[in-house]
XYZ file of C-alpha atoms in Angstrom:
606
model
C 30.013 -183.840 -78.547
C 29.042 -183.217 -74.936
C 25.427 -184.368 -74.395
C 22.640 -182.284 -72.850
C 21.460 -182.998 -69.311
C 23.450 -183.539 -66.113
C 22.791 -187.308 -66.040
C 24.088 -187.841 -69.594
C 27.037 -185.510 -68.969
C 27.941 -187.543 -65.852
C 28.179 -190.714 -67.958
C 30.184 -188.836 -70.605
C 32.546 -187.540 -67.887
C 33.123 -191.042 -66.485
C 33.660 -192.674 -69.879
C 36.021 -190.035 -71.281
C 37.965 -188.569 -68.356
C 37.405 -190.424 -65.042
C 36.834 -194.173 -65.671
C 37.497 -195.044 -62.006
C 34.957 -192.561 -60.608
C 31.245 -193.089 -60.024
C 28.835 -190.997 -62.079
C 27.154 -189.622 -58.945
C 30.396 -187.768 -58.083
C 29.899 -185.618 -61.192
C 26.169 -185.299 -60.549
C 26.611 -184.086 -56.951
C 29.363 -181.684 -57.968
C 27.225 -180.221 -60.735
C 24.299 -179.802 -58.344
C 26.465 -177.694 -56.032
C 27.188 -175.311 -58.919
C 23.484 -174.615 -59.432
C 23.275 -171.887 -56.818
C 20.259 -170.235 -58.367
C 19.537 -166.563 -58.883
C 18.060 -165.706 -55.504
C 19.981 -162.437 -55.195
C 18.548 -160.971 -58.408
C 15.861 -158.588 -57.154
C 15.236 -156.538 -60.300
C 14.364 -159.275 -62.814
C 11.061 -159.326 -64.768
C 10.576 -162.495 -66.866
C 7.737 -163.141 -69.316
C 7.292 -166.632 -70.794
C 5.659 -166.646 -74.237
C 4.500 -170.200 -75.008
C 3.416 -171.585 -78.391
C 0.048 -173.348 -78.052
C -0.594 -173.955 -81.759
C -2.071 -177.099 -83.304
C 1.342 -178.390 -84.401
C 2.062 -179.316 -80.759
C 0.684 -182.386 -79.109
C -0.916 -182.093 -75.703
C 2.089 -183.952 -74.257
C 4.476 -181.448 -75.857
C 2.567 -178.661 -74.126
C 2.743 -180.497 -70.785
C 6.506 -180.925 -71.242
C 6.769 -177.176 -71.835
C 4.866 -176.469 -68.613
C 7.089 -178.829 -66.647
C 10.143 -177.062 -68.067
C 8.815 -173.630 -67.032
C 8.016 -174.869 -63.521
C 11.507 -176.315 -63.236
C 13.126 -173.062 -64.382
C 11.068 -170.972 -61.965
C 12.330 -173.101 -59.105
C 15.729 -171.507 -59.631
C 14.405 -168.010 -58.896
C 13.128 -166.357 -55.724
C 9.752 -165.054 -56.897
C 8.176 -162.047 -55.210
C 6.968 -158.515 -55.925
C 10.280 -157.126 -54.633
C 12.355 -159.965 -56.078
C 11.922 -161.798 -59.404
C 8.562 -161.203 -61.101
C 7.122 -163.683 -63.608
C 4.375 -163.451 -66.237
C 3.067 -166.041 -68.736
C 1.137 -165.709 -71.980
C 0.292 -168.412 -74.530
C -0.556 -167.911 -78.167
C -1.938 -169.666 -81.190
C -4.468 -167.926 -83.449
C -4.974 -165.436 -80.598
C -3.058 -164.382 -77.486
C -4.130 -165.419 -73.976
C -2.701 -163.748 -70.893
C -2.433 -166.297 -68.066
C -1.010 -163.940 -65.413
C 0.875 -160.639 -65.169
C 4.206 -159.819 -63.558
C 2.563 -158.605 -60.350
C -0.102 -161.305 -60.072
C 1.772 -163.686 -57.757
C 4.132 -163.051 -54.847
C 5.576 -166.535 -54.216
C 7.059 -169.553 -55.953
C 4.239 -171.815 -54.789
C 1.459 -169.632 -56.193
C 3.290 -169.177 -59.504
C 3.972 -172.904 -59.830
C 0.288 -173.697 -59.244
C -0.768 -171.153 -61.883
C 1.582 -172.639 -64.498
C 0.278 -176.122 -63.759
C -3.279 -174.922 -64.399
C -2.556 -173.548 -67.915
C -4.493 -175.428 -70.628
C -3.597 -176.242 -74.230
C -5.554 -174.411 -76.984
C -4.495 -175.336 -80.532
C -4.729 -173.046 -83.554
C -2.365 -170.914 -85.660
C 1.062 -169.435 -84.828
C 0.774 -165.657 -84.430
C 4.171 -165.114 -82.824
C 4.211 -161.418 -83.777
C 0.970 -160.755 -81.874
C 2.312 -162.505 -78.753
C 5.543 -160.476 -78.679
C 3.692 -157.206 -79.256
C 1.186 -158.119 -76.527
C 4.052 -158.530 -74.051
C 5.418 -155.087 -74.978
C 2.033 -153.386 -74.648
C 0.410 -155.280 -71.774
C 3.048 -157.101 -69.684
C 6.132 -154.903 -69.197
C 4.597 -151.409 -68.762
C 4.713 -150.099 -65.181
C 0.908 -149.902 -65.125
C 0.772 -153.653 -65.816
C 3.302 -154.752 -63.203
C 6.630 -153.957 -64.881
C 9.315 -152.013 -63.011
C 11.426 -149.040 -64.055
C 15.091 -150.070 -64.086
C 14.425 -153.815 -64.017
C 16.067 -156.450 -66.230
C 13.331 -157.392 -68.717
C 13.464 -160.840 -70.318
C 11.175 -162.650 -72.782
C 11.612 -166.422 -73.080
C 9.879 -167.509 -76.288
C 9.202 -171.264 -76.737
C 7.889 -172.388 -80.129
C 7.839 -175.527 -82.294
C 7.400 -174.008 -85.738
C 7.387 -170.970 -87.976
C 5.331 -167.858 -87.364
C 2.505 -167.051 -89.771
C 4.145 -163.741 -90.745
C 7.923 -163.611 -90.479
C 8.252 -159.883 -91.284
C 5.696 -158.906 -88.645
C 7.388 -161.158 -86.106
C 10.798 -159.597 -86.740
C 9.277 -156.091 -86.547
C 7.608 -156.916 -83.222
C 10.930 -158.236 -81.898
C 12.731 -155.035 -82.898
C 10.055 -153.035 -81.089
C 10.499 -155.186 -77.989
C 14.276 -154.828 -77.975
C 13.975 -151.056 -78.498
C 11.731 -151.040 -75.417
C 14.540 -152.492 -73.329
C 13.558 -156.177 -73.411
C 16.068 -159.031 -73.767
C 14.677 -161.911 -75.877
C 15.710 -165.556 -75.504
C 14.278 -167.944 -78.128
C 13.906 -171.727 -77.881
C 13.002 -173.587 -81.051
C 11.833 -177.202 -80.647
C 11.643 -179.797 -83.496
C 13.350 -179.491 -86.914
C 10.356 -177.518 -88.276
C 11.477 -174.215 -86.709
C 12.899 -171.401 -88.832
C 16.350 -170.848 -87.302
C 16.863 -167.653 -89.308
C 13.666 -166.212 -87.860
C 14.596 -167.175 -84.278
C 18.055 -165.617 -84.705
C 16.427 -162.411 -85.897
C 13.991 -162.344 -82.992
C 16.581 -163.044 -80.270
C 18.876 -160.517 -78.611
C 22.577 -160.416 -79.412
C 24.725 -162.424 -79.226
C 22.595 -165.205 -80.683
C 25.060 -167.851 -79.482
C 23.744 -167.313 -75.949
C 20.159 -166.275 -76.786
C 19.026 -168.967 -79.267
C 18.578 -172.692 -78.569
C 17.456 -175.280 -81.126
C 16.261 -178.674 -79.818
C 15.070 -181.836 -81.536
C 12.105 -182.479 -79.245
C 10.418 -181.258 -76.080
C 12.129 -183.934 -73.975
C 15.383 -181.960 -74.341
C 13.942 -178.831 -72.718
C 15.069 -179.886 -69.256
C 18.711 -179.586 -70.297
C 18.316 -175.816 -70.738
C 17.375 -174.965 -67.149
C 20.820 -173.761 -66.158
C 21.324 -171.858 -69.417
C 18.002 -170.043 -69.029
C 18.941 -169.147 -65.483
C 22.391 -167.911 -66.483
C 21.257 -165.762 -69.392
C 18.473 -164.253 -67.269
C 20.737 -163.521 -64.309
C 23.450 -161.926 -66.439
C 21.127 -159.993 -68.775
C 21.711 -156.231 -68.620
C 19.161 -153.569 -67.763
C 18.407 -151.979 -71.137
C 17.948 -148.252 -70.532
C 15.643 -146.353 -72.848
C 14.777 -142.680 -73.219
C 12.579 -141.804 -70.251
C 11.391 -138.513 -68.699
C 12.078 -140.052 -65.285
C 15.641 -140.878 -64.261
C 16.409 -144.474 -63.345
C 17.261 -144.832 -59.653
C 19.541 -147.695 -58.596
C 20.699 -148.694 -55.104
C 24.367 -148.283 -54.232
C 26.384 -151.296 -53.162
C 25.234 -153.826 -55.767
C 26.903 -154.403 -59.176
C 24.809 -153.259 -62.136
C 25.156 -153.848 -65.889
C 23.176 -151.747 -68.363
C 22.940 -151.440 -72.127
C 21.944 -148.340 -74.089
C 20.872 -148.220 -77.752
C 21.279 -144.688 -79.153
C 18.498 -142.813 -80.888
C 18.864 -143.517 -84.609
C 18.709 -139.877 -85.772
C 19.921 -137.701 -82.888
C 21.883 -140.059 -80.670
C 21.329 -140.313 -76.922
C 22.876 -138.823 -73.787
C 23.371 -140.929 -70.645
C 23.964 -138.860 -67.490
C 25.071 -140.452 -64.189
C 24.471 -138.404 -61.029
C 25.298 -139.060 -57.378
C 24.359 -137.017 -54.303
C 27.089 -138.451 -52.063
C 30.148 -140.597 -52.593
C 31.173 -141.861 -56.014
C 30.202 -144.432 -58.655
C 32.828 -146.064 -60.879
C 31.675 -146.667 -64.454
C 33.257 -149.172 -66.858
C 32.217 -149.124 -70.511
C 32.532 -151.179 -73.680
C 31.227 -150.975 -77.234
C 31.652 -154.638 -78.183
C 31.156 -156.794 -75.067
C 29.493 -156.710 -71.667
C 31.547 -154.241 -69.666
C 33.167 -155.078 -66.343
C 36.112 -153.967 -64.222
C 38.201 -156.533 -66.142
C 36.850 -156.161 -69.697
C 36.320 -152.517 -70.655
C 37.421 -149.854 -73.090
C 37.053 -146.889 -70.774
C 36.607 -146.104 -67.083
C 35.049 -143.015 -65.535
C 34.001 -141.720 -62.115
C 30.800 -139.879 -61.228
C 31.086 -137.799 -58.046
C 29.260 -135.071 -56.126
C 28.956 -131.869 -58.202
C 30.706 -133.652 -61.076
C 28.320 -135.926 -62.907
C 29.394 -138.108 -65.836
C 27.734 -137.949 -69.262
C 28.062 -140.156 -72.331
C 26.848 -138.985 -75.739
C 26.227 -142.018 -77.991
C 25.674 -141.920 -81.769
C 25.552 -144.534 -84.493
C 24.105 -148.011 -84.722
C 26.020 -149.731 -81.936
C 24.845 -150.019 -78.355
C 27.206 -149.486 -75.440
C 27.480 -151.539 -72.271
C 28.067 -149.823 -68.914
C 28.955 -151.513 -65.638
C 28.457 -149.566 -62.400
C 30.535 -150.381 -59.302
C 29.475 -148.738 -56.036
C 30.755 -151.057 -53.316
C 34.095 -149.344 -52.654
C 34.899 -147.430 -49.422
C 34.456 -144.107 -51.261
C 31.282 -145.178 -53.077
C 27.796 -143.822 -52.531
C 25.733 -145.406 -49.747
C 22.118 -144.785 -50.806
C 21.151 -144.389 -54.497
C 22.488 -143.013 -57.752
C 20.563 -141.929 -60.839
C 20.957 -142.575 -64.556
C 18.956 -140.575 -67.086
C 18.729 -141.218 -70.840
C 17.633 -138.375 -73.110
C 17.445 -137.916 -76.853
C 20.167 -135.896 -78.548
C 23.282 -134.226 -77.130
C 22.289 -132.936 -73.702
C 25.727 -132.232 -72.237
C 26.222 -129.501 -69.643
C 29.463 -127.735 -68.602
C 29.243 -129.096 -65.055
C 29.382 -132.686 -66.311
C 32.362 -134.653 -67.557
C 31.663 -135.760 -71.121
C 32.648 -138.684 -73.330
C 31.436 -139.100 -76.906
C 30.988 -142.551 -78.475
C 30.125 -143.024 -82.141
C 30.179 -146.362 -83.974
C 32.549 -147.971 -81.447
C 34.930 -144.962 -81.469
C 35.425 -143.497 -77.990
C 36.786 -139.948 -77.793
C 36.601 -136.734 -75.835
C 33.582 -134.645 -76.825
C 34.449 -131.657 -79.008
C 33.642 -128.192 -77.741
C 30.919 -127.799 -80.349
C 28.878 -130.390 -78.446
C 27.806 -127.598 -76.092
C 25.821 -126.087 -78.972
C 23.590 -129.171 -79.039
C 22.843 -128.814 -75.324
C 19.681 -127.404 -73.712
C 21.500 -124.140 -72.882
C 20.141 -121.010 -74.516
C 22.992 -119.712 -76.708
C 22.769 -116.265 -78.265
C 24.981 -113.880 -80.215
C 26.305 -110.906 -78.214
C 24.521 -107.548 -78.435
C 25.999 -104.843 -80.682
C 28.956 -103.071 -79.078
C 29.843 -106.087 -76.953
C 33.490 -106.040 -75.811
C 34.600 -109.558 -76.667
C 37.371 -111.192 -74.595
C 37.784 -113.987 -77.142
C 40.280 -112.575 -79.612
C 43.418 -112.928 -77.483
C 43.938 -116.700 -77.791
C 42.714 -117.948 -81.151
C 42.763 -121.745 -81.349
C 41.729 -122.337 -77.756
C 38.345 -122.553 -76.056
C 37.731 -120.151 -73.155
C 34.913 -119.304 -70.747
C 34.497 -115.894 -69.071
C 31.926 -114.390 -66.682
C 29.296 -112.129 -68.204
C 29.267 -108.915 -66.189
C 27.288 -107.677 -64.413
C 24.620 -110.394 -64.790
C 25.590 -113.754 -63.279
C 22.918 -115.945 -64.893
C 24.989 -116.327 -68.073
C 28.589 -116.618 -69.250
C 30.682 -115.924 -72.352
C 31.762 -118.928 -74.418
C 34.674 -118.425 -76.829
C 35.166 -121.063 -79.496
C 38.554 -121.998 -80.970
C 38.098 -119.461 -83.771
C 37.729 -116.499 -81.429
C 33.936 -116.164 -81.807
C 31.973 -115.107 -78.718
C 28.603 -116.493 -77.625
C 26.468 -115.619 -74.641
C 25.289 -118.822 -72.915
C 22.336 -118.529 -70.508
C 22.255 -120.851 -67.501
C 19.171 -123.011 -66.883
C 16.378 -121.570 -64.748
C 17.424 -120.881 -61.121
C 21.105 -121.506 -61.942
C 23.909 -118.926 -61.882
C 27.418 -118.911 -63.286
C 30.260 -119.186 -60.749
C 33.688 -118.322 -62.159
C 35.624 -120.523 -59.740
C 33.634 -123.551 -60.966
C 33.430 -122.370 -64.588
C 29.898 -123.714 -64.873
C 26.318 -122.987 -63.838
C 25.219 -124.110 -60.395
C 21.957 -123.762 -58.427
C 21.818 -120.132 -57.358
C 20.341 -120.894 -53.950
C 23.278 -123.141 -53.043
C 26.303 -121.047 -53.986
C 27.221 -117.462 -53.210
C 30.423 -116.031 -54.656
C 32.360 -114.556 -51.734
C 35.737 -114.205 -53.431
C 36.837 -113.486 -56.971
C 39.279 -115.783 -58.706
C 41.193 -114.335 -61.637
C 41.219 -116.779 -64.510
C 44.575 -116.804 -66.283
C 44.365 -118.709 -69.576
C 47.443 -120.866 -70.199
C 48.479 -122.141 -73.594
C 50.149 -124.929 -75.609
C 49.983 -128.586 -74.735
C 51.479 -130.937 -72.174
C 51.449 -134.664 -71.538
C 51.324 -134.357 -67.735
C 49.645 -137.277 -65.972
C 48.418 -137.604 -62.403
C 46.291 -139.926 -60.359
C 42.547 -139.399 -60.096
C 42.142 -135.848 -58.684
C 39.759 -134.649 -56.024
C 38.930 -130.970 -55.417
C 41.206 -129.166 -52.940
C 39.880 -129.014 -49.413
C 41.014 -125.424 -48.878
C 39.552 -122.232 -50.322
C 41.851 -120.666 -52.852
C 42.698 -117.017 -52.431
C 42.257 -114.551 -55.315
C 44.943 -115.214 -57.923
C 47.551 -112.546 -58.549
C 50.452 -114.277 -60.285
C 53.245 -111.786 -60.740
C 54.608 -111.443 -63.226
C 51.726 -112.741 -65.344
C 52.738 -115.594 -67.687
C 53.038 -114.651 -71.304
C 51.633 -116.942 -74.036
C 53.881 -119.939 -74.441
C 55.536 -119.562 -71.025
C 53.420 -122.167 -69.205
C 52.332 -125.375 -70.888
C 48.589 -125.972 -70.703
C 48.035 -129.397 -69.080
C 44.271 -129.370 -69.767
C 44.561 -131.445 -72.923
C 41.721 -133.643 -74.198
C 43.749 -136.682 -73.156
C 44.118 -135.492 -69.550
C 40.479 -134.418 -69.303
C 39.188 -137.706 -70.685
C 41.277 -139.477 -68.019
C 39.981 -137.149 -65.267
C 43.392 -135.535 -64.611
C 42.204 -132.098 -63.526
C 44.833 -130.597 -61.146
C 48.481 -129.753 -61.874
C 51.328 -127.818 -60.188
C 52.165 -124.355 -61.493
C 55.814 -124.331 -62.668
C 58.099 -122.112 -60.610
C 55.590 -121.310 -57.852
C 54.838 -124.001 -55.273
C 51.981 -121.949 -53.849
C 50.063 -121.978 -57.152
C 48.282 -124.736 -59.033
C 46.329 -125.170 -62.277
C 42.748 -126.454 -62.293
C 41.173 -127.869 -65.465
C 37.494 -128.040 -66.373
C 35.491 -130.284 -68.666
C 36.317 -128.305 -71.814
C 39.743 -128.795 -73.431
C 42.359 -126.102 -72.792
C 40.158 -124.207 -70.331
C 42.410 -123.694 -67.292
C 42.412 -121.562 -64.168
C 45.539 -120.622 -62.186
C 44.861 -120.457 -58.442
C 46.905 -119.708 -55.323
C 46.917 -121.583 -52.052
C 46.300 -119.440 -48.953
C 49.258 -117.845 -47.176
C 51.549 -120.282 -45.309
C 50.415 -123.095 -47.625
C 51.896 -124.894 -50.622
C 50.373 -127.066 -53.354
C 50.802 -130.831 -52.896
C 50.535 -132.772 -56.124
C 50.646 -136.008 -54.125
C 47.459 -135.180 -52.218
C 46.004 -132.708 -54.764
C 45.313 -130.094 -52.118
C 46.946 -127.156 -50.322
C 49.005 -128.110 -47.251
C 50.685 -126.035 -44.518
C 54.231 -124.945 -45.373
C 54.925 -123.516 -41.885
C 54.485 -124.843 -38.366
C 50.973 -123.962 -37.171
C 50.541 -122.635 -33.617
C 47.180 -123.775 -32.264
C 45.607 -120.731 -30.613
C 42.899 -120.800 -27.934
C 40.474 -119.308 -30.442
C 39.665 -122.064 -32.968
C 39.036 -119.630 -35.821
C 42.497 -118.051 -35.661
C 45.895 -119.421 -36.547
C 49.456 -118.182 -36.167
C 52.681 -119.592 -37.504
C 56.074 -120.364 -35.989
C 58.834 -118.060 -37.207
C 61.761 -119.790 -35.456
C 61.085 -123.426 -36.442
C 60.919 -124.828 -39.964
C 58.474 -127.590 -40.881
C 60.376 -130.857 -40.278
C 57.577 -133.201 -41.313
C 58.390 -135.818 -43.960
C 62.124 -135.354 -43.325
C 62.287 -138.778 -41.656
C 60.099 -141.769 -42.608
C 57.363 -142.711 -40.121
C 58.392 -140.009 -37.598
C 55.516 -137.781 -36.485
C 57.055 -135.892 -33.489
C 59.983 -133.441 -33.363
C 61.572 -131.188 -30.733
C 61.530 -127.376 -31.060
C 64.993 -125.881 -30.507
C 65.320 -123.762 -27.330
C 61.713 -124.463 -26.284
C 61.827 -127.573 -24.037
C 58.124 -127.504 -23.087
C 56.925 -127.618 -26.702
C 57.091 -130.065 -29.608
C 55.907 -130.447 -33.220
C 53.220 -132.998 -34.149
C 52.962 -133.985 -37.838
C 49.812 -135.326 -39.459
C 49.635 -137.881 -42.296
C 49.818 -135.162 -44.947
C 52.989 -133.476 -43.618
C 51.263 -130.555 -41.866
C 53.138 -129.428 -38.718
C 51.416 -128.267 -35.507
C 53.099 -126.814 -32.422
C 51.880 -128.335 -29.157
C 52.712 -127.658 -25.493
C 53.448 -130.346 -22.904
C 50.890 -130.442 -20.057
C 51.641 -129.925 -16.322
C 54.929 -128.102 -16.960
C 56.466 -131.280 -18.410
C 59.269 -131.199 -20.968
C 59.652 -132.886 -24.319
C 62.011 -135.858 -24.475
C 63.242 -136.622 -27.973
C 64.520 -140.086 -26.988
C 61.086 -141.460 -26.084
C 59.082 -138.968 -28.219
C 56.774 -137.851 -25.410
C 56.439 -135.331 -22.595
C 58.057 -136.391 -19.290
C 58.386 -134.823 -15.789
C 61.323 -132.463 -15.334
C 64.456 -134.229 -14.057
C 63.313 -137.684 -15.171
C 66.231 -139.849 -16.309
C 65.575 -142.421 -19.019
C 68.063 -145.162 -18.141
C 67.661 -147.046 -21.420
C 69.212 -144.086 -23.181
C 71.587 -142.878 -20.428
C 75.202 -144.065 -20.079
C 75.508 -147.253 -17.955
C 76.956 -146.684 -14.437
C 80.617 -147.554 -13.856
C 80.983 -150.643 -11.603
C 84.108 -151.310 -9.475
């Protein structure tokens, strides 16, 4: 097999593949690949070192040299990589905490000064000590950091069951564990049970302490690529935009867990996987968290999920985004929702709302229910005249009164609760439920930039006339806007609950553009002196998009005016300055009487 250590691998490379090359060619090339982990600023590493009597003093010195060599690959600092070290035998000794040293030099000197003890092998006590006294925020740990334990031992722990229990507690606290067993005396089964998954990258078994040096690059790699393990926390995790981030979430055993991603500006793209570390290349699902449309994941079962956050795109957020993990199903109507249970990814059912923090009550006696008209479909209606609640109709026609959270009010045009101080309903949008299913697909929608007028579709569609595009499949793929068949001024907007749709109209002189997912001008706009008013040309049709890459057109019988098209196909009437006239040949305003010779007939000679 391939030997450990760069020097030995260089000889192996020369003997087996490149007999005419010198070994230092391999060595220098390998050195260039060891770029270090200097850009990892949220990494907290704790070394747990066996100092029991089964080691010799030289073995312990070799361990220290290995740790010092590994630390040289990291940029140590309070705002960079933090390092702690504890040793154990019959008892546990804390050498220094994560926030004790702020430089590589100081940390290296502290490791060199550690002394060998001798004694028993209480591995369980050492792991539990790290959980209780090293990684808490009060002891120098950081919220949202990658937490790594590197355990180095030469034998078996005194109590295997306690050691495995302590390891489970550590991993449930969000700590990645890497185990290194040295000498044939180690219990490989125990080390596999202590280490994080997959064990092929988190467990190393060596014959002696001289082989430790060969693991430097592997320790660096597993530490740099370890995910941030998010746990249930009353405080949301805050992460900076612009840097890639990988996280892992283990659901609550009994109730499951909800992960909610929120942004205040821009967007964050989220890739997820249930069986491998997620990325933009390897993933099972992809979602987008945006302003006023957070993304939630409800996770149940025994399997963890991996999430990768990408926020370095032109449309991404520029400051921070937040991720909060709570126990149970804490989904809200204003958030997109995806449910994951035992590696099965699916759209959350409408009953998930009943596990949310909303106060849900039965209607009062004599309540006039709007839910009986469309059995088999979920609907949401305003509760009149009080706007701090709404009516939720399940697919069996039952009505429930859902109260918004404190200081939130229900807005019909959003079909969810929003902060009351931020939104005031100035217009009323008539919600027209639409039925049956469709397989319509669009690109990722964004909310229209115009304000929709009150909807009065005439005649009103009867059940079965218009296919409902708000299917679970379209919602789970974030396809939320669709054209309304037979009326290019109308469009259908979906919400986060399946088959809940609203038919809306674009303002007058506008039409719905499925390409841009917004309302665009259908007529030529006359720019008036008053910016708040608009008028429309009655003698000229909108010519935009009739010719590719042409943005200017003449207006018949009006030589001093022309039409200017924008990128979306909107048409604006403009007037030439200084009494000039529009010339269609050169597509600009020119002085009256000017002859453009390049386009005129050539003069007759002779």
